[in-house]
PDB file of C-alpha atoms in Angstrom:
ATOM      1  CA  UNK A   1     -25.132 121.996-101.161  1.00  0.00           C
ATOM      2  CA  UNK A   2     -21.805 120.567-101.302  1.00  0.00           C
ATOM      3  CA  UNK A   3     -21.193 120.230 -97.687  1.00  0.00           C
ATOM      4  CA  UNK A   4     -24.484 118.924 -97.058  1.00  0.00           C
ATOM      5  CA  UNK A   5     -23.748 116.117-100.267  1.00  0.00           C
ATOM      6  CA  UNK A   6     -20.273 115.775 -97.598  1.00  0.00           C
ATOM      7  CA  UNK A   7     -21.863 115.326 -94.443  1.00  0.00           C
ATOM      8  CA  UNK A   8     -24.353 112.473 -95.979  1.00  0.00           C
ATOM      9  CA  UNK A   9     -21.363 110.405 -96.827  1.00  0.00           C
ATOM     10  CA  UNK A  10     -19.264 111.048 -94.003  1.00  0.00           C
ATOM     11  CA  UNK A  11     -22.649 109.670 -92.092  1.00  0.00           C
ATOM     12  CA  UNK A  12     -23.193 106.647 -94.078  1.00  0.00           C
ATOM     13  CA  UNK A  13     -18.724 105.489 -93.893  1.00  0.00           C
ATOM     14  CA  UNK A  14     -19.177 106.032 -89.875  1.00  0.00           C
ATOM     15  CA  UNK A  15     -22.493 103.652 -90.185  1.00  0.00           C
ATOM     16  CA  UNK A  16     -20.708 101.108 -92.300  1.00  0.00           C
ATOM     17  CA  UNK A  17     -17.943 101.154 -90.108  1.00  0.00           C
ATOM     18  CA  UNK A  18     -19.665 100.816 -87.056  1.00  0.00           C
ATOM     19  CA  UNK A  19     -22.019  98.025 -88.624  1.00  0.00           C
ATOM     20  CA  UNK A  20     -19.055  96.180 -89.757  1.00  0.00           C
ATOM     21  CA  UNK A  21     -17.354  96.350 -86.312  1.00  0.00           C
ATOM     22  CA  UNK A  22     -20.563  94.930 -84.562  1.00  0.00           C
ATOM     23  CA  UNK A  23     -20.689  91.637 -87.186  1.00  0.00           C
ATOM     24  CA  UNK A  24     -17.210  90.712 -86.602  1.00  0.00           C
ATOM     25  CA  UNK A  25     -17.875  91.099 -82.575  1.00  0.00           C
ATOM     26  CA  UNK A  26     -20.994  88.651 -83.150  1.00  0.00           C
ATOM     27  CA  UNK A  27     -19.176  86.322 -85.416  1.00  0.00           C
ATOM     28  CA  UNK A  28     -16.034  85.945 -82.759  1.00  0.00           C
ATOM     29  CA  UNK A  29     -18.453  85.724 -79.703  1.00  0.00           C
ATOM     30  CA  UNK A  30     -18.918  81.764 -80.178  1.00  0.00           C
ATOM     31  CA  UNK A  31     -15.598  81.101 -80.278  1.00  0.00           C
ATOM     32  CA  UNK A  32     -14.142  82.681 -77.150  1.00  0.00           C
ATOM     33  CA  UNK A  33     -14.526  81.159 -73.597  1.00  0.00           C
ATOM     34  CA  UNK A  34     -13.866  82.865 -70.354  1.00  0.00           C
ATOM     35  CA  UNK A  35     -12.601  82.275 -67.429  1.00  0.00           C
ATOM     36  CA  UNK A  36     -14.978  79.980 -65.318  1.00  0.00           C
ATOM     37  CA  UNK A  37     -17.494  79.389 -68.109  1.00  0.00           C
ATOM     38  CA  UNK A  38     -18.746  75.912 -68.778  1.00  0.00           C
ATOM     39  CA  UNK A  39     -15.790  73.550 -70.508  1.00  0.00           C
ATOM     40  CA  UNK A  40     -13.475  75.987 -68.733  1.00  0.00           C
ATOM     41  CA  UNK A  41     -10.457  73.920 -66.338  1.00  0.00           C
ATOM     42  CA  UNK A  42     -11.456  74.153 -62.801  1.00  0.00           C
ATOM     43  CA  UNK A  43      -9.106  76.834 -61.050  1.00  0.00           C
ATOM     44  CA  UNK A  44      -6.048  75.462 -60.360  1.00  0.00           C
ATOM     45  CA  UNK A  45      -5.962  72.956 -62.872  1.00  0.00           C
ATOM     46  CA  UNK A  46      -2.743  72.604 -65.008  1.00  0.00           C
ATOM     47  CA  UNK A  47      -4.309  72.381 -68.628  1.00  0.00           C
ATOM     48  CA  UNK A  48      -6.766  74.631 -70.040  1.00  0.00           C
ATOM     49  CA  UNK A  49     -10.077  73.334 -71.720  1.00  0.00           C
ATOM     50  CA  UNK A  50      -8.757  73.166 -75.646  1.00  0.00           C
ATOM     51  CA  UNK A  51      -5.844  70.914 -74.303  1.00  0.00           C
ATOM     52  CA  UNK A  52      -6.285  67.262 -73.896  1.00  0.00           C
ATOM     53  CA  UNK A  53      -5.188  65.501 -71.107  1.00  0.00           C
ATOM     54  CA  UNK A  54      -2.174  63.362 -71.506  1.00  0.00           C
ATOM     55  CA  UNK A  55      -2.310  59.801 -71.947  1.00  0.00           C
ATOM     56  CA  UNK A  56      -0.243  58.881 -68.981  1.00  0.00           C
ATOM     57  CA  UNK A  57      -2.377  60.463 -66.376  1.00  0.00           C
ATOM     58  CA  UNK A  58      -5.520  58.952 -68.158  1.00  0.00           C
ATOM     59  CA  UNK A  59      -3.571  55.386 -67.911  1.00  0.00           C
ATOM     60  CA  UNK A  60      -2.705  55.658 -64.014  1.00  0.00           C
ATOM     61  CA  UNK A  61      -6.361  56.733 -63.639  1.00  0.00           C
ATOM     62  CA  UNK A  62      -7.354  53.590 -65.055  1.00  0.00           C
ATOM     63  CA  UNK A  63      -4.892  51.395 -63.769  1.00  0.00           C
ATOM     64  CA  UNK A  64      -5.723  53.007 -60.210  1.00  0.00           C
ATOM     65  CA  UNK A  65      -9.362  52.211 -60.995  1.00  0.00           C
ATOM     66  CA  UNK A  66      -8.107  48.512 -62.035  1.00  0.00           C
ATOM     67  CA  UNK A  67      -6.164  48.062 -59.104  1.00  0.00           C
ATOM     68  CA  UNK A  68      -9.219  48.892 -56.692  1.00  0.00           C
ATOM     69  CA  UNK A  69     -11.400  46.822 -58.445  1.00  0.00           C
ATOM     70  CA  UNK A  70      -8.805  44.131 -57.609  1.00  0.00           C
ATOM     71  CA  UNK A  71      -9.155  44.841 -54.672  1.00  0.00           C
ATOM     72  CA  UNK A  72     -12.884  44.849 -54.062  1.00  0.00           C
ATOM     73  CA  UNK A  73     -13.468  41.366 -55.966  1.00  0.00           C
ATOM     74  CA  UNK A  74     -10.540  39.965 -53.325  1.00  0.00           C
ATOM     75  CA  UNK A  75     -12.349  40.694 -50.080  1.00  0.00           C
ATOM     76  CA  UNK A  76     -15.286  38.599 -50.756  1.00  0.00           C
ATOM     77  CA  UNK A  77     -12.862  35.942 -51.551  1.00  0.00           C
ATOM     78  CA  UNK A  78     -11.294  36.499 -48.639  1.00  0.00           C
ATOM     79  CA  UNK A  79     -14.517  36.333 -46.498  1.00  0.00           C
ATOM     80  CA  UNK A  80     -15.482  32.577 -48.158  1.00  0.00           C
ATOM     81  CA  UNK A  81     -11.721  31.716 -47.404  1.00  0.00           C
ATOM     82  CA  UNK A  82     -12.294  32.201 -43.700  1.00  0.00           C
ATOM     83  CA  UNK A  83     -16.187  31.179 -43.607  1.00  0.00           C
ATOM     84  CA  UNK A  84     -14.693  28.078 -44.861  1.00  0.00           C
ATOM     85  CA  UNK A  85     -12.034  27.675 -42.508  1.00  0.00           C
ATOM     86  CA  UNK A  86     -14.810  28.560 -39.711  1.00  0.00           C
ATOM     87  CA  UNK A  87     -16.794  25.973 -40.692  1.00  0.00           C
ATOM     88  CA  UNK A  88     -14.134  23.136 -41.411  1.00  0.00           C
ATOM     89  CA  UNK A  89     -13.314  24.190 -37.606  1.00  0.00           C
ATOM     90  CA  UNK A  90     -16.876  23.864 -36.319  1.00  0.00           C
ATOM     91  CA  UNK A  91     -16.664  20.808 -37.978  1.00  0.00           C
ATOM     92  CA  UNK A  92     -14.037  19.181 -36.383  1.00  0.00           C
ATOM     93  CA  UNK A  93     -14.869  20.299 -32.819  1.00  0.00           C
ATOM     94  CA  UNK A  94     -18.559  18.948 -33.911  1.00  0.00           C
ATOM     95  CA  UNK A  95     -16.848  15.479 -34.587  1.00  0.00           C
ATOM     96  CA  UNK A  96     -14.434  15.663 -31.143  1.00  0.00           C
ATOM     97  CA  UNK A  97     -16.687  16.899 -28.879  1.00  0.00           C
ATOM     98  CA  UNK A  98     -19.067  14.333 -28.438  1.00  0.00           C
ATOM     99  CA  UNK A  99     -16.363  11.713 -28.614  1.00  0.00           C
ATOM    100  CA  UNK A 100     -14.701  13.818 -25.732  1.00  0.00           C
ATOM    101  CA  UNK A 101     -18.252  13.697 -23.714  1.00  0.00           C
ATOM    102  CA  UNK A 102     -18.843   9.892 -24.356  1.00  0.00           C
ATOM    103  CA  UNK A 103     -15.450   9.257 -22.967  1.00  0.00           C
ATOM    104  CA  UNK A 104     -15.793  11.329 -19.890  1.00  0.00           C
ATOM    105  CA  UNK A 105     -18.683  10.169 -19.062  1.00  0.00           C
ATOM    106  CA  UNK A 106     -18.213   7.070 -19.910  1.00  0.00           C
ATOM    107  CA  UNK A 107     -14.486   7.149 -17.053  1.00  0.00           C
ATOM    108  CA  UNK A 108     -17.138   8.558 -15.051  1.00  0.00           C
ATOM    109  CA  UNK A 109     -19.532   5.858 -14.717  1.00  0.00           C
ATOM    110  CA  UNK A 110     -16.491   3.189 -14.632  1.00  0.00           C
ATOM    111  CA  UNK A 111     -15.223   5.549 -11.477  1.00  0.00           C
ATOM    112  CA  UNK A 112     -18.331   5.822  -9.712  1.00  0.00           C
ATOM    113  CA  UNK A 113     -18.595   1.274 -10.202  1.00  0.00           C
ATOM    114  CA  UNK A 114     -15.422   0.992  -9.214  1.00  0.00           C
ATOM    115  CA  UNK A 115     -15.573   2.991  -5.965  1.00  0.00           C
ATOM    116  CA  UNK A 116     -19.960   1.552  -5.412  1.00  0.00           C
ATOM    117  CA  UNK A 117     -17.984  -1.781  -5.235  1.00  0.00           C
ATOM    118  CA  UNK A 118     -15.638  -0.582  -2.072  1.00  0.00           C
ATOM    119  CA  UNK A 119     -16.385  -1.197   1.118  1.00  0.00           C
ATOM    120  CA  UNK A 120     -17.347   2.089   3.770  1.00  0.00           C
ATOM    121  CA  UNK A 121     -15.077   2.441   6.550  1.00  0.00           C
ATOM    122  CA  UNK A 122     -14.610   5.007   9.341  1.00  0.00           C
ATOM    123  CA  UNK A 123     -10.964   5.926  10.871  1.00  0.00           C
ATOM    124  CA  UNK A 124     -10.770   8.077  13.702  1.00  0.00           C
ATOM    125  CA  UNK A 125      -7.262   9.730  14.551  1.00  0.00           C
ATOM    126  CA  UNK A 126      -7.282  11.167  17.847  1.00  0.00           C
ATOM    127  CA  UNK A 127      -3.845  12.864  17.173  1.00  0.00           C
ATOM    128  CA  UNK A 128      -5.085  15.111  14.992  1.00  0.00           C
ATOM    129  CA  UNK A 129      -8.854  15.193  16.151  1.00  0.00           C
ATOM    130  CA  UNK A 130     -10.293  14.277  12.979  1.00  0.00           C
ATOM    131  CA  UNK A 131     -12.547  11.794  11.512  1.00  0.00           C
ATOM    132  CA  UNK A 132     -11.752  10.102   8.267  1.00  0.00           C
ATOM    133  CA  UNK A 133     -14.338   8.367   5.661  1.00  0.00           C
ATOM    134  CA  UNK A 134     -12.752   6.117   3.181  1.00  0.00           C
ATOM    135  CA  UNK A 135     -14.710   4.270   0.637  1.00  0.00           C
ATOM    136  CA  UNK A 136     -11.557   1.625  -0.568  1.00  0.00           C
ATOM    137  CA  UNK A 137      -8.236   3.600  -0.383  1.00  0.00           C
ATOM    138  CA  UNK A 138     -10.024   6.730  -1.228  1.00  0.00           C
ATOM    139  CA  UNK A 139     -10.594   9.333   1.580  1.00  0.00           C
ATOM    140  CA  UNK A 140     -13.997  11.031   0.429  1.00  0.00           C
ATOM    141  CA  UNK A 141     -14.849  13.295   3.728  1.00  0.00           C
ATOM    142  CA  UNK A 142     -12.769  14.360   6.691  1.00  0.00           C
ATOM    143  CA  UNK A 143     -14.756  15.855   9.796  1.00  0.00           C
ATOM    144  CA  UNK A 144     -13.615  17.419  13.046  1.00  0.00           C
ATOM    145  CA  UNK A 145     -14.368  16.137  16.093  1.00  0.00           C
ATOM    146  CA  UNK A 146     -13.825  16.413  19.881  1.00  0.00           C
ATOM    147  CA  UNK A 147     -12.199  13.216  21.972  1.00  0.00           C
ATOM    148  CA  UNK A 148     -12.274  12.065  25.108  1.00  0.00           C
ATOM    149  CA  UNK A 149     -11.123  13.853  28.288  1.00  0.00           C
ATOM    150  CA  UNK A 150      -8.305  12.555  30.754  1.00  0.00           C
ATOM    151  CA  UNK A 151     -10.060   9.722  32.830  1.00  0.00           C
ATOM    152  CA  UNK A 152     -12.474   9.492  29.925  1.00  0.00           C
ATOM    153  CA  UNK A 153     -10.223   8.558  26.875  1.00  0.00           C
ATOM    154  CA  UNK A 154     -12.159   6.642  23.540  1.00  0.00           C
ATOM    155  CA  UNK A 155     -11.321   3.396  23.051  1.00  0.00           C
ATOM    156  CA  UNK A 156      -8.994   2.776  20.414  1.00  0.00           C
ATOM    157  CA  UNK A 157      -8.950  -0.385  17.779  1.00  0.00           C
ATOM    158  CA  UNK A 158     -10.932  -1.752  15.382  1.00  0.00           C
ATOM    159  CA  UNK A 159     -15.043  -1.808  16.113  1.00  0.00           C
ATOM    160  CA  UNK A 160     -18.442  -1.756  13.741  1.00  0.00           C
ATOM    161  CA  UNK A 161     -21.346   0.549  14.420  1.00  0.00           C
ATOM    162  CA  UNK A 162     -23.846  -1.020  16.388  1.00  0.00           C
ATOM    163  CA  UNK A 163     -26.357   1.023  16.177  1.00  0.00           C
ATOM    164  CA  UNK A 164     -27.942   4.067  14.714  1.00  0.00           C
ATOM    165  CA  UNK A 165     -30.593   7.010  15.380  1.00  0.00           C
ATOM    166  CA  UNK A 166     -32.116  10.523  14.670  1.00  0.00           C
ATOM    167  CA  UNK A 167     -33.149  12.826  17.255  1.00  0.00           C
ATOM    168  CA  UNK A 168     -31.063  10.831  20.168  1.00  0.00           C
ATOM    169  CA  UNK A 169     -32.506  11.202  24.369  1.00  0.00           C
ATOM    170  CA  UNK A 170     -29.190  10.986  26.838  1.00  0.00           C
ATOM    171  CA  UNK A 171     -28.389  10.508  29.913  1.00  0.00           C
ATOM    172  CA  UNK A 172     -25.505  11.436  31.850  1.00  0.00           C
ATOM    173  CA  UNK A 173     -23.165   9.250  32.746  1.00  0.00           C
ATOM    174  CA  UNK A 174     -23.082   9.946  36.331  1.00  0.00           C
ATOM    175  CA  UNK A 175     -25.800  12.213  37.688  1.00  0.00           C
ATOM    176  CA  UNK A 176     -28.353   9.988  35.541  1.00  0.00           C
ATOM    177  CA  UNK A 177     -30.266  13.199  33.881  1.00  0.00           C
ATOM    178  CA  UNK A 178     -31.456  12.470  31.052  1.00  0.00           C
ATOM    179  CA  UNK A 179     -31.917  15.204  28.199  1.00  0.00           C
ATOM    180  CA  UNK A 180     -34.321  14.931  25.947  1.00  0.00           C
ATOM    181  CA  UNK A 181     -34.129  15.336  22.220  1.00  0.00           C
ATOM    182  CA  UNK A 182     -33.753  18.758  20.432  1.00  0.00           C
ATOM    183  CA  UNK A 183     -31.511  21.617  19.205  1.00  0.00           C
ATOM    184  CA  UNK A 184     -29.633  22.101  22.654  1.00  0.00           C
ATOM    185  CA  UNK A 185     -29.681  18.578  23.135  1.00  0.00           C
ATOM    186  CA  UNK A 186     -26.237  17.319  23.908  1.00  0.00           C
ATOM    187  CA  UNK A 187     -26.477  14.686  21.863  1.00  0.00           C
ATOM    188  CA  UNK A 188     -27.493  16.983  18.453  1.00  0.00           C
ATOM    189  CA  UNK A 189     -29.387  15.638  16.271  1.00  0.00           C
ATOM    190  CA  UNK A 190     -27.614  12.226  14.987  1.00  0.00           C
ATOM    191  CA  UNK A 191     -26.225   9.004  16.868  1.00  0.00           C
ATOM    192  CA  UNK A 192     -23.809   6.480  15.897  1.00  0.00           C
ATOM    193  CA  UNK A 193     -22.642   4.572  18.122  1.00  0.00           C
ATOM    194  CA  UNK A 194     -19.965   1.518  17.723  1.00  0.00           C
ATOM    195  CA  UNK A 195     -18.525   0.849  21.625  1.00  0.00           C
ATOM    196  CA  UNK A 196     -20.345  -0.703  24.598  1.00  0.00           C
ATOM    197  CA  UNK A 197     -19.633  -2.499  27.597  1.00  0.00           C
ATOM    198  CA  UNK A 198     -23.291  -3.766  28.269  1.00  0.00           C
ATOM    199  CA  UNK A 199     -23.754  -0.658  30.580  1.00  0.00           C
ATOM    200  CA  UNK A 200     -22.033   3.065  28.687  1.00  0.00           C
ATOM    201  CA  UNK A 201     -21.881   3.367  24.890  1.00  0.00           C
ATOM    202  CA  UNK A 202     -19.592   5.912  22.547  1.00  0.00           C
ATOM    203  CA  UNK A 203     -20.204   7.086  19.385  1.00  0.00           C
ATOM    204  CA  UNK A 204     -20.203  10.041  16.944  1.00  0.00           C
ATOM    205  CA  UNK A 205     -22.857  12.628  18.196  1.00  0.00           C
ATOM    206  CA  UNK A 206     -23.704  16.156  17.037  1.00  0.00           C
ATOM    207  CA  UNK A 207     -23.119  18.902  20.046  1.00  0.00           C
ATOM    208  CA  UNK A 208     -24.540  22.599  20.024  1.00  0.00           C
ATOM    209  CA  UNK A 209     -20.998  23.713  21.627  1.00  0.00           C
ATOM    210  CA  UNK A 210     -19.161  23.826  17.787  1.00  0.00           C
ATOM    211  CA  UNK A 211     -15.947  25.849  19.547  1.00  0.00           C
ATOM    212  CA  UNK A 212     -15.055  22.961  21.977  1.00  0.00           C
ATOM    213  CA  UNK A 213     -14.400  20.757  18.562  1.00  0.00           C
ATOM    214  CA  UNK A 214     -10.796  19.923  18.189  1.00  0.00           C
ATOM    215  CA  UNK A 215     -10.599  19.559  22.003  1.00  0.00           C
ATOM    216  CA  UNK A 216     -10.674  16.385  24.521  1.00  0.00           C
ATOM    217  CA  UNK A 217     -14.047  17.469  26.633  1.00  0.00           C
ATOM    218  CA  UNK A 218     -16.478  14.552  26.765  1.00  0.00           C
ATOM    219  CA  UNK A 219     -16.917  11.706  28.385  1.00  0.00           C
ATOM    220  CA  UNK A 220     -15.434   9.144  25.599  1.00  0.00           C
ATOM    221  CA  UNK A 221     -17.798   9.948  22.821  1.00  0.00           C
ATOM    222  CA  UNK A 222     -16.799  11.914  19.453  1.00  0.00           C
ATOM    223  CA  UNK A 223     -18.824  15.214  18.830  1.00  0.00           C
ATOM    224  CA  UNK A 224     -19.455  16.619  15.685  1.00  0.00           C
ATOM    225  CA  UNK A 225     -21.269  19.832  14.068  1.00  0.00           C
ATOM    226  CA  UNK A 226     -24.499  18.731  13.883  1.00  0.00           C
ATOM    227  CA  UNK A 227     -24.312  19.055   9.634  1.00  0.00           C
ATOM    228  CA  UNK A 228     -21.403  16.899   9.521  1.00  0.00           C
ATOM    229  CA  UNK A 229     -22.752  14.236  11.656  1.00  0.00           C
ATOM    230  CA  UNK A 230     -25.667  14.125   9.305  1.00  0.00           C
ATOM    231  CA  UNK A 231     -23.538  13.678   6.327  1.00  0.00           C
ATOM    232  CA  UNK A 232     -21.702  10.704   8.285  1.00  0.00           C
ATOM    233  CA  UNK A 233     -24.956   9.244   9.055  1.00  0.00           C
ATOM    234  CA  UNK A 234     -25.760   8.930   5.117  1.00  0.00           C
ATOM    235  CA  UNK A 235     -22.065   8.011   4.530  1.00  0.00           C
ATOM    236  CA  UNK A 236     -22.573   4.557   7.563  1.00  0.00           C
ATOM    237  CA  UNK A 237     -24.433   2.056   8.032  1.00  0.00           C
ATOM    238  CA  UNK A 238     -24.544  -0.937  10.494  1.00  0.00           C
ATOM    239  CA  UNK A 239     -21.745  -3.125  10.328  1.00  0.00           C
ATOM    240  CA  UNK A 240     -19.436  -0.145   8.741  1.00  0.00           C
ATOM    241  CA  UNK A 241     -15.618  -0.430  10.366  1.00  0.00           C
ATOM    242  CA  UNK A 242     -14.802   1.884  12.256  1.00  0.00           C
ATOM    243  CA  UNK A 243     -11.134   2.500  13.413  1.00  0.00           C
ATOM    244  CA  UNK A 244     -10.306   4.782  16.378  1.00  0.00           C
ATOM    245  CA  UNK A 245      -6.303   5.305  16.740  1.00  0.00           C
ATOM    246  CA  UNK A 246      -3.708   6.822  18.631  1.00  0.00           C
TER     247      UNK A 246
END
């Protein structure tokens, strides 16, 4: 009876004891934090998550967080700044160009009356196989040309074209052929002629043979590509001077 009496209180100390264990486990529990658990400091992290963080480092955060801020509100200062400057440029080239456009074309159109109001005139140098258009002292188109041949030398000095056509018929000097208008005519395709002596003329002529130019081949006249003779014959008229030289 006794050891039964024993054993029944020997049962209820190990209960108490184990109760009492389990309620100071539960009441701890809250108050413990583990490694990685929520409010925890990430791995690696030199304070744990009861400490606070020191003031300084919370003071360069902010003044790091000031200083970019700084930053930010600058640039779109920065980006009136040169909009401005932009448009204070476009302004002023606004204002200068058209003053510089009014003034060239304005030397322009003072250029173009001063030369309308020179006189045309036509100086041939034989030296150098060339023709020369001058409108006052101005040279404004140089052309070559092909002379006359020994026996058949152009006449030099001072003369006026006499007379003008398109299309031109010839005839040759000697034989008497004539040969009629056209592309292989060899009289191309303008005629301006400013010598006579009641019977032959000369003058500047176009000529399908372009390689003989710069030679002395004809018979006194002064050939010419066939486009360059047309832009003479727009450049003359009657009466223009025409020089022929040594």
């Amino acid at each position: 009876m006794f050891l039964c009496f024993g054993a029944a209180i020997l049962s209820l100390a190990v209960h108490w004891r184990v109760t009492t264990t389990q309620q100071q486990s539960d009441n701890s529990a809250p108050n413990r934090k583990f490694p990685g658990s929520i409010g925890e400091t990430a791995f690696g992290a030199s304070t744990t998550a009861d400490e606070s963080i020191p003031k300084q480092d919370s003071d360069r955060k902010s003044g790091i967080v000031i200083r970019n801020v700084a930053r930010d509100t600058a640039i779109p200062n920065n980006r009136r700044f040169v909009g401005a400057e932009s448009e204070s440029k476009e302004n002023r080239n606004t204002d200068t160009q058209p003053k510089s456009f009014f003034t060239q074309f304005s030397t322009q159109q003072k250029t173009a009356s001063k030369l309308g109001g020179m006189k045309m005139q036509v100086v041939v140098d034989l030296s150098d196989r060339r023709t020369y258009v001058y409108q006052g002292d101005l040279v404004i188109a140089s052309y070559p040309i092909a002379i006359g041949k020994k026996g058949w030398e152009t006449p030099t000095g001072s003369f006026q074209v006499m007379n003008m056509q398109h299309d031109p018929i010839w005839r040759h000097p000697i034989t008497g052929k004539v040969f009629p208008a056209g592309s292989d005519s060899p009289l191309g395709e303008r005629w301006i002629g400013f010598w006579t002596d009641g019977r032959n003329e000369i003058g500047f002529h176009g000529t399908p043979d372009i390689h003989l130019l710069g030679t002395a081949i004809s018979h006194g006249c002064l050939r010419m590509r066939n486009s360059d003779v047309r832009l003479l014959y727009d450049q003359v008229k009657v009466g223009t001077l025409v020089t022929v030289r040594d």
